[in-house]
PDB file of C-alpha atoms in Angstrom:
ATOM      1  CA  MET A 210       0.030   0.040   0.048  1.00 70.00           C
ATOM      2  CA  GLY A 211       1.536   3.285  -1.121  1.00 86.00           C
ATOM      3  CA  ASP A 212       1.448   6.732   0.587  1.00 91.00           C
ATOM      4  CA  ALA A 213      -1.432   7.815  -1.654  1.00 88.00           C
ATOM      5  CA  ASP A 214      -3.446   4.704  -0.604  1.00 87.00           C
ATOM      6  CA  ILE A 215      -2.797   5.389   3.050  1.00 90.00           C
ATOM      7  CA  ARG A 216      -3.863   9.030   2.700  1.00 93.00           C
ATOM      8  CA  GLU A 217      -6.995   7.971   0.917  1.00 93.00           C
ATOM      9  CA  GLN A 218      -7.859   5.468   3.643  1.00 93.00           C
ATOM     10  CA  GLN A 219      -7.314   8.131   6.294  1.00 94.00           C
ATOM     11  CA  GLN A 220      -9.505  10.545   4.400  1.00 96.00           C
ATOM     12  CA  LEU A 221     -12.201   7.946   3.957  1.00 96.00           C
ATOM     13  CA  ARG A 222     -12.107   7.044   7.672  1.00 96.00           C
ATOM     14  CA  ALA A 223     -12.395  10.738   8.668  1.00 97.00           C
ATOM     15  CA  ARG A 224     -15.302  11.282   6.260  1.00 97.00           C
ATOM     16  CA  LEU A 225     -16.928   8.147   7.698  1.00 97.00           C
ATOM     17  CA  SER A 226     -16.581   9.423  11.151  1.00 97.00           C
ATOM     18  CA  GLU A 227     -18.239  12.679  10.182  1.00 98.00           C
ATOM     19  CA  LEU A 228     -21.152  11.049   8.433  1.00 98.00           C
ATOM     20  CA  GLU A 229     -21.780   8.688  11.345  1.00 98.00           C
ATOM     21  CA  SER A 230     -21.748  11.597  13.717  1.00 98.00           C
ATOM     22  CA  GLU A 231     -24.248  13.511  11.551  1.00 98.00           C
ATOM     23  CA  HIS A 232     -26.416  10.380  11.220  1.00 98.00           C
ATOM     24  CA  ARG A 233     -26.521   9.994  15.030  1.00 97.00           C
ATOM     25  CA  ASP A 234     -27.318  13.703  15.438  1.00 97.00           C
ATOM     26  CA  LEU A 235     -30.147  13.471  12.932  1.00 97.00           C
ATOM     27  CA  ASP A 236     -31.498  10.416  14.701  1.00 95.00           C
ATOM     28  CA  ASP A 237     -31.685  12.489  17.927  1.00 95.00           C
ATOM     29  CA  VAL A 238     -33.375  15.402  16.144  1.00 94.00           C
ATOM     30  CA  ILE A 239     -35.883  13.158  14.407  1.00 93.00           C
ATOM     31  CA  ASP A 240     -36.730  11.430  17.781  1.00 92.00           C
ATOM     32  CA  GLN A 241     -37.157  14.848  19.468  1.00 91.00           C
ATOM     33  CA  LEU A 242     -39.196  16.240  16.684  1.00 88.00           C
ATOM     34  CA  GLY A 243     -41.516  13.208  16.694  1.00 81.00           C
ATOM     35  CA  ASN A 244     -42.129  13.766  20.416  1.00 84.00           C
ATOM     36  CA  ASP A 245     -43.232  17.377  19.925  1.00 77.00           C
ATOM     37  CA  THR A 246     -46.921  17.932  19.264  1.00 78.00           C
ATOM     38  CA  PRO A 247     -47.704  19.224  16.732  1.00 86.00           C
ATOM     39  CA  PHE A 248     -44.674  18.618  14.588  1.00 79.00           C
ATOM     40  CA  ASP A 249     -43.700  19.773  11.140  1.00 88.00           C
ATOM     41  CA  GLN A 250     -44.239  16.695   8.969  1.00 90.00           C
ATOM     42  CA  LEU A 251     -42.405  18.275   5.979  1.00 92.00           C
ATOM     43  CA  GLN A 252     -39.358  18.928   8.174  1.00 92.00           C
ATOM     44  CA  LEU A 253     -39.475  15.448   9.596  1.00 92.00           C
ATOM     45  CA  LEU A 254     -39.633  14.005   6.040  1.00 94.00           C
ATOM     46  CA  ARG A 255     -36.712  16.007   4.911  1.00 96.00           C
ATOM     47  CA  LEU A 256     -34.676  15.014   7.958  1.00 96.00           C
ATOM     48  CA  LYS A 257     -35.474  11.302   7.328  1.00 96.00           C
ATOM     49  CA  LYS A 258     -34.494  11.642   3.627  1.00 98.00           C
ATOM     50  CA  ARG A 259     -31.174  13.263   4.628  1.00 98.00           C
ATOM     51  CA  LYS A 260     -30.595  10.462   7.091  1.00 97.00           C
ATOM     52  CA  LEU A 261     -31.170   7.736   4.442  1.00 97.00           C
ATOM     53  CA  GLY A 262     -28.759   9.642   2.198  1.00 98.00           C
ATOM     54  CA  LEU A 263     -26.132   9.592   4.865  1.00 98.00           C
ATOM     55  CA  LYS A 264     -26.725   5.863   5.450  1.00 97.00           C
ATOM     56  CA  ASP A 265     -26.134   5.255   1.698  1.00 98.00           C
ATOM     57  CA  GLU A 266     -22.954   7.298   1.752  1.00 98.00           C
ATOM     58  CA  ILE A 267     -21.751   5.533   4.855  1.00 97.00           C
ATOM     59  CA  LYS A 268     -22.314   2.164   3.219  1.00 96.00           C
ATOM     60  CA  LEU A 269     -20.412   3.299   0.143  1.00 96.00           C
ATOM     61  CA  ILE A 270     -17.439   4.523   2.131  1.00 96.00           C
ATOM     62  CA  ARG A 271     -17.417   1.369   4.267  1.00 94.00           C
ATOM     63  CA  SER A 272     -17.263  -0.726   1.170  1.00 92.00           C
ATOM     64  CA  ARG A 273     -14.331   1.325  -0.186  1.00 91.00           C
ATOM     65  CA  ILE A 274     -12.512   0.881   3.177  1.00 89.00           C
ATOM     66  CA  LEU A 275     -13.273  -2.770   3.507  1.00 81.00           C
ATOM     67  CA  PRO A 276     -13.998  -4.109   0.041  1.00 72.00           C
ATOM     68  CA  ASP A 277     -15.720  -7.561  -0.201  1.00 62.00           C
ATOM     69  CA  ILE A 278     -13.242 -10.270  -0.700  1.00 62.00           C
ATOM     70  CA  ILE A 279     -14.395 -13.222  -2.748  1.00 60.00           C
ATOM     71  CA  ALA A 280     -12.855 -16.375  -1.280  1.00 52.00           C
TER      72      ALA A 280
END
């Protein structure tokens, strides 16, 4: 593994950490918003959509960090 590969892995891990943190934060916000009555359904929908987008990006980065190895 060359220096460029190591730097890329470090960048991917840093980005993954940021995304996971944002995902957790959104989870907390969504839970809190759902507990408030009345709540803004459009805002809740947007937050959930963003959370799903983060989940997809997290999966993509994880697959780049730990690619599937066919035995």
